[in-house]
């Protein structure tokens, strides 16, 4: 099972689903990815696969008028040894802090911010959880991508805040590196789409998983279709949270090759 080890500062390391109904989310993702859940609070849980943490689920906060249903969304958290210092740079670079550093009991310390393009992201200082303990395996985190109408501005922001270095753009997308290693990618959003961080989860068979997602009440927005890094599909869960399914080689197929 691939394990990431220690996350360098700036690397996407953790993902959290905020959703109106955590019990419903646990049922959906348990059936989709074979996740199991360890409760960490009345409306919070850590998702595990093979007993290793892969993500977290928590109840969404209602910020609109009474009776408003809060949206479901996946948030990408970036590894950060010093959230207060990084948040100061976020502000100086034109971003906004939406939640000051807070403790996540027995897990770590987090903060939330919005970059100048409007994409929400989190910062994560490891405690007992460094981040996802399993990656690039069916049912686990595979990749994170920042999409916006102005990728150049996004690259400038994250270079200043997190020290990203970049490869030469390909088809408008740029590979971001930390300590010389691939960390994430930055590219253009579709016409009329808002800036966002988009979470990719691995699967052994994108088409089959997309069909399972439909049967569970989710929606396939685009694909499945071939991509340079694997067959992908843009999907939404049954509460509307969007993410990408991407095919990765299984351990058996990799060994056979």
CSV table of C-alpha atoms in Angstrom, one decimal:
chain,number,residue,atom,x,y,z
A,1,UNK,CA,0.0,0.0,0.0
A,2,UNK,CA,1.6,3.3,-1.0
A,3,UNK,CA,2.3,5.6,2.0
A,4,UNK,CA,3.4,9.2,1.6
A,5,UNK,CA,5.7,9.5,4.7
A,6,UNK,CA,6.3,13.0,6.0
A,7,UNK,CA,4.6,15.8,4.0
A,8,UNK,CA,6.8,18.8,3.0
A,9,UNK,CA,5.4,22.2,3.7
A,10,UNK,CA,3.0,23.2,1.0
A,11,UNK,CA,2.1,19.7,-0.2
A,12,UNK,CA,-1.6,18.8,-0.2
A,13,UNK,CA,-1.8,16.3,2.6
A,14,UNK,CA,-5.3,16.0,3.8
A,15,UNK,CA,-8.9,16.4,2.6
A,16,UNK,CA,-12.1,17.0,4.5
A,17,UNK,CA,-15.6,16.7,3.4
A,18,UNK,CA,-18.0,19.2,4.9
A,19,UNK,CA,-21.6,18.1,4.3
A,20,UNK,CA,-25.1,18.7,5.8
A,21,UNK,CA,-25.6,15.0,6.8
A,22,UNK,CA,-22.5,13.2,7.9
A,23,UNK,CA,-24.4,9.9,8.4
A,24,UNK,CA,-25.5,10.0,4.8
A,25,UNK,CA,-22.0,10.8,3.7
A,26,UNK,CA,-20.6,7.9,5.6
A,27,UNK,CA,-23.0,5.5,3.9
A,28,UNK,CA,-22.3,6.9,0.5
A,29,UNK,CA,-18.5,6.8,0.7
A,30,UNK,CA,-18.5,3.6,2.6
A,31,UNK,CA,-20.3,1.9,-0.3
A,32,UNK,CA,-18.3,3.8,-3.0
A,33,UNK,CA,-14.7,3.4,-1.7
A,34,UNK,CA,-15.1,0.7,1.1
A,35,UNK,CA,-14.3,3.3,3.7
A,36,UNK,CA,-14.8,2.7,7.3
A,37,UNK,CA,-15.2,5.5,9.8
A,38,UNK,CA,-13.8,6.3,13.3
A,39,UNK,CA,-16.0,8.9,15.0
A,40,UNK,CA,-14.1,11.9,16.4
A,41,UNK,CA,-17.0,14.0,17.5
A,42,UNK,CA,-20.8,14.1,17.4
A,43,UNK,CA,-20.8,15.0,13.7
A,44,UNK,CA,-17.2,14.2,12.7
A,45,UNK,CA,-15.3,11.1,11.7
A,46,UNK,CA,-12.0,10.0,10.1
A,47,UNK,CA,-12.4,7.8,7.1
A,48,UNK,CA,-10.1,4.8,6.9
A,49,UNK,CA,-9.1,2.1,4.4
A,50,UNK,CA,-7.1,-0.9,5.5
A,51,UNK,CA,-7.2,0.8,8.9
A,52,UNK,CA,-5.3,3.8,7.7
A,53,UNK,CA,-6.7,7.3,7.6
A,54,UNK,CA,-7.6,8.6,4.2
A,55,UNK,CA,-9.9,11.6,4.7
A,56,UNK,CA,-12.3,13.2,7.2
A,57,UNK,CA,-16.0,14.0,7.2
A,58,UNK,CA,-17.6,16.8,9.3
A,59,UNK,CA,-20.9,18.6,9.4
A,60,UNK,CA,-21.1,21.7,7.3
A,61,UNK,CA,-21.8,25.0,9.1
A,62,UNK,CA,-24.9,26.9,8.1
A,63,UNK,CA,-23.8,30.5,7.2
A,64,UNK,CA,-27.0,31.6,5.3
A,65,UNK,CA,-30.5,32.5,6.5
A,66,UNK,CA,-32.3,30.1,8.9
A,67,UNK,CA,-33.4,26.9,7.1
A,68,UNK,CA,-30.7,27.3,4.5
A,69,UNK,CA,-29.0,23.9,3.6
A,70,UNK,CA,-25.3,24.3,3.6
A,71,UNK,CA,-23.4,23.1,0.6
A,72,UNK,CA,-21.3,19.9,0.5
A,73,UNK,CA,-17.7,20.4,-0.5
A,74,UNK,CA,-14.3,18.8,-0.4
A,75,UNK,CA,-11.5,21.0,1.1
A,76,UNK,CA,-7.8,20.5,0.3
A,77,UNK,CA,-5.5,21.0,3.2
A,78,UNK,CA,-1.8,22.0,2.6
A,79,UNK,CA,0.9,20.9,5.0
A,80,UNK,CA,2.0,23.8,7.1
A,81,UNK,CA,4.4,23.8,10.2
A,82,UNK,CA,3.5,27.4,11.2
A,83,UNK,CA,-0.1,28.3,10.3
A,84,UNK,CA,0.0,31.9,11.9
A,85,UNK,CA,3.1,32.8,10.0
A,86,UNK,CA,1.7,31.4,6.7
A,87,UNK,CA,-1.7,33.2,7.3
A,88,UNK,CA,0.2,36.5,7.6
A,89,UNK,CA,1.7,35.8,4.1
A,90,UNK,CA,-1.7,34.8,2.8
A,91,UNK,CA,-3.1,38.2,3.8
A,92,UNK,CA,-0.1,40.1,2.4
A,93,UNK,CA,-0.5,38.3,-0.9
A,94,UNK,CA,-4.1,39.3,-1.3
A,95,UNK,CA,-5.9,36.2,0.2
A,96,UNK,CA,-8.4,36.1,3.1
A,97,UNK,CA,-8.4,34.1,6.3
A,98,UNK,CA,-11.8,32.6,7.0
A,99,UNK,CA,-10.9,30.7,10.1
A,100,UNK,CA,-8.0,31.4,12.4
A,101,UNK,CA,-5.8,28.4,13.6
A,102,UNK,CA,-7.8,26.0,15.6
A,103,UNK,CA,-7.1,22.6,17.3
A,104,UNK,CA,-8.5,19.4,16.0
A,105,UNK,CA,-8.3,17.3,19.1
A,106,UNK,CA,-5.9,14.3,18.9
A,107,UNK,CA,-5.2,15.0,15.2
A,108,UNK,CA,-3.5,18.4,14.6
A,109,UNK,CA,-4.0,22.1,14.1
A,110,UNK,CA,-5.8,23.7,11.1
A,111,UNK,CA,-6.8,27.0,9.6
A,112,UNK,CA,-8.9,28.0,6.6
A,113,UNK,CA,-8.3,30.6,3.9
A,114,UNK,CA,-9.4,31.8,0.5
A,115,UNK,CA,-6.9,32.8,-2.2
A,116,UNK,CA,-7.2,35.9,-4.3
A,117,UNK,CA,-8.9,33.9,-7.0
A,118,UNK,CA,-11.6,32.8,-4.6
A,119,UNK,CA,-10.5,29.2,-4.0
A,120,UNK,CA,-10.9,27.9,-0.5
A,121,UNK,CA,-8.1,25.8,1.1
A,122,UNK,CA,-6.9,24.7,4.4
A,123,UNK,CA,-3.6,24.6,6.3
A,124,UNK,CA,-2.7,21.6,8.3
A,125,UNK,CA,-0.1,21.3,11.1
A,126,UNK,CA,0.4,17.7,11.9
A,127,UNK,CA,-0.3,16.3,15.3
A,128,UNK,CA,-1.1,12.6,15.6
A,129,UNK,CA,-2.3,12.7,11.9
A,130,UNK,CA,0.4,13.9,9.4
A,131,UNK,CA,-2.3,13.7,6.7
A,132,UNK,CA,-3.5,10.9,4.5
A,133,UNK,CA,-1.7,7.8,5.5
A,134,UNK,CA,-2.5,6.0,2.2
A,135,UNK,CA,-2.3,7.5,-1.3
A,136,UNK,CA,-2.4,6.4,-4.9
A,137,UNK,CA,-4.4,3.4,-4.0
A,138,UNK,CA,-8.0,2.6,-5.1
A,139,UNK,CA,-10.2,4.4,-2.5
A,140,UNK,CA,-7.5,6.9,-1.5
A,141,UNK,CA,-6.3,10.4,-2.3
A,142,UNK,CA,-4.4,10.5,-5.7
A,143,UNK,CA,-4.0,14.2,-6.6
A,144,UNK,CA,-5.1,17.8,-6.0
A,145,UNK,CA,-5.5,20.4,-8.6
A,146,UNK,CA,-6.1,24.2,-8.4
A,147,UNK,CA,-8.3,25.6,-11.2
A,148,UNK,CA,-9.1,29.2,-11.8
A,149,UNK,CA,-9.8,31.8,-14.5
A,150,UNK,CA,-6.3,33.2,-13.9
A,151,UNK,CA,-3.7,30.4,-13.4
A,152,UNK,CA,-0.9,32.9,-13.6
A,153,UNK,CA,-2.2,34.8,-10.6
A,154,UNK,CA,-2.7,31.5,-8.8
A,155,UNK,CA,0.9,30.5,-9.5
A,156,UNK,CA,2.2,33.8,-8.2
A,157,UNK,CA,0.1,33.5,-5.0
A,158,UNK,CA,1.2,30.0,-4.1
A,159,UNK,CA,4.8,30.7,-5.0
A,160,UNK,CA,4.8,33.6,-2.6
A,161,UNK,CA,2.9,31.8,0.2
A,162,UNK,CA,4.2,28.3,0.0
A,163,UNK,CA,7.3,28.5,-2.2
A,164,UNK,CA,6.0,26.5,-5.1
A,165,UNK,CA,8.3,26.0,-8.1
A,166,UNK,CA,6.8,25.2,-11.5
A,167,UNK,CA,7.5,23.1,-14.6
A,168,UNK,CA,6.8,24.6,-18.0
A,169,UNK,CA,3.0,24.8,-18.6
A,170,UNK,CA,1.4,22.1,-20.8
A,171,UNK,CA,-2.0,22.8,-22.3
A,172,UNK,CA,-2.4,25.5,-19.8
A,173,UNK,CA,-1.7,23.3,-16.8
A,174,UNK,CA,1.4,23.6,-14.7
A,175,UNK,CA,3.0,21.0,-12.3
A,176,UNK,CA,3.8,22.6,-9.0
A,177,UNK,CA,6.8,21.2,-7.1
A,178,UNK,CA,7.9,21.4,-3.4
A,179,UNK,CA,11.5,20.4,-2.6
A,180,UNK,CA,11.8,19.3,-6.2
A,181,UNK,CA,9.0,16.8,-6.0
A,182,UNK,CA,5.5,17.0,-7.7
A,183,UNK,CA,3.0,18.4,-5.3
A,184,UNK,CA,-0.1,19.4,-7.2
A,185,UNK,CA,-1.1,21.2,-10.5
A,186,UNK,CA,-2.5,24.6,-11.4
A,187,UNK,CA,-4.6,25.1,-14.5
A,188,UNK,CA,-7.5,27.0,-16.1
A,189,UNK,CA,-11.1,26.5,-14.9
A,190,UNK,CA,-13.8,26.0,-17.4
A,191,UNK,CA,-15.8,28.9,-18.7
A,192,UNK,CA,-18.0,30.4,-16.0
A,193,UNK,CA,-16.5,28.1,-13.3
A,194,UNK,CA,-15.3,29.5,-10.0
A,195,UNK,CA,-11.8,29.0,-8.7
A,196,UNK,CA,-11.4,25.9,-6.6
A,197,UNK,CA,-9.1,23.1,-5.4
A,198,UNK,CA,-10.3,19.8,-6.9
A,199,UNK,CA,-9.7,16.5,-5.1
A,200,UNK,CA,-8.9,13.4,-7.1
A,201,UNK,CA,-9.5,9.9,-5.6
A,202,UNK,CA,-8.0,6.8,-7.1
A,203,UNK,CA,-9.9,3.8,-8.4
A,204,UNK,CA,-9.0,0.6,-10.1
A,205,UNK,CA,-11.8,1.1,-12.7
A,206,UNK,CA,-13.2,4.5,-13.4
A,207,UNK,CA,-16.2,3.3,-15.4
A,208,UNK,CA,-17.3,0.8,-12.9
A,209,UNK,CA,-16.8,3.2,-10.0
A,210,UNK,CA,-18.8,5.9,-11.9
A,211,UNK,CA,-21.6,3.5,-12.4
A,212,UNK,CA,-21.6,2.6,-8.7
A,213,UNK,CA,-21.7,6.3,-7.8
A,214,UNK,CA,-24.8,6.7,-10.0
A,215,UNK,CA,-26.5,3.8,-8.3
A,216,UNK,CA,-25.8,5.4,-4.9
A,217,UNK,CA,-27.4,8.7,-6.0
A,218,UNK,CA,-24.4,10.6,-7.2
A,219,UNK,CA,-23.9,12.4,-10.6
A,220,UNK,CA,-21.4,11.9,-13.3
A,221,UNK,CA,-20.6,15.5,-14.6
A,222,UNK,CA,-18.1,14.6,-17.3
A,223,UNK,CA,-16.4,11.4,-18.5
A,224,UNK,CA,-15.2,8.8,-18.0
A,225,UNK,CA,-12.6,9.7,-20.5
A,226,UNK,CA,-8.9,9.1,-21.1
A,227,UNK,CA,-6.4,11.6,-19.7
A,228,UNK,CA,-2.6,11.7,-19.8
A,229,UNK,CA,-2.4,10.4,-16.2
A,230,UNK,CA,-5.3,7.9,-16.2
A,231,UNK,CA,-8.9,7.5,-17.1
A,232,UNK,CA,-10.9,10.1,-15.3
A,233,UNK,CA,-14.5,11.2,-14.5
A,234,UNK,CA,-15.7,14.4,-12.8
A,235,UNK,CA,-18.4,13.5,-10.4
A,236,UNK,CA,-20.6,14.7,-7.5
A,237,UNK,CA,-21.7,12.7,-4.5
A,238,UNK,CA,-25.4,12.5,-3.5
A,239,UNK,CA,-25.1,15.8,-1.6
A,240,UNK,CA,-23.4,17.7,-4.4
A,241,UNK,CA,-19.7,17.6,-3.4
A,242,UNK,CA,-17.6,17.4,-6.5
A,243,UNK,CA,-14.4,15.4,-7.0
A,244,UNK,CA,-12.6,13.4,-9.7
A,245,UNK,CA,-12.2,9.7,-10.1
A,246,UNK,CA,-8.9,8.7,-11.6
A,247,UNK,CA,-7.8,5.2,-12.6
A,248,UNK,CA,-4.5,4.0,-11.1
A,249,UNK,CA,-2.8,0.6,-11.5
A,250,UNK,CA,-3.6,-1.9,-8.8
A,251,UNK,CA,-0.9,-3.7,-7.0
A,252,UNK,CA,-1.7,-6.9,-8.9
A,253,UNK,CA,-1.6,-5.3,-12.3
A,254,UNK,CA,1.6,-3.4,-11.4
A,255,UNK,CA,3.3,-6.6,-10.3
A,256,UNK,CA,2.2,-8.4,-13.5
A,257,UNK,CA,3.7,-5.6,-15.6
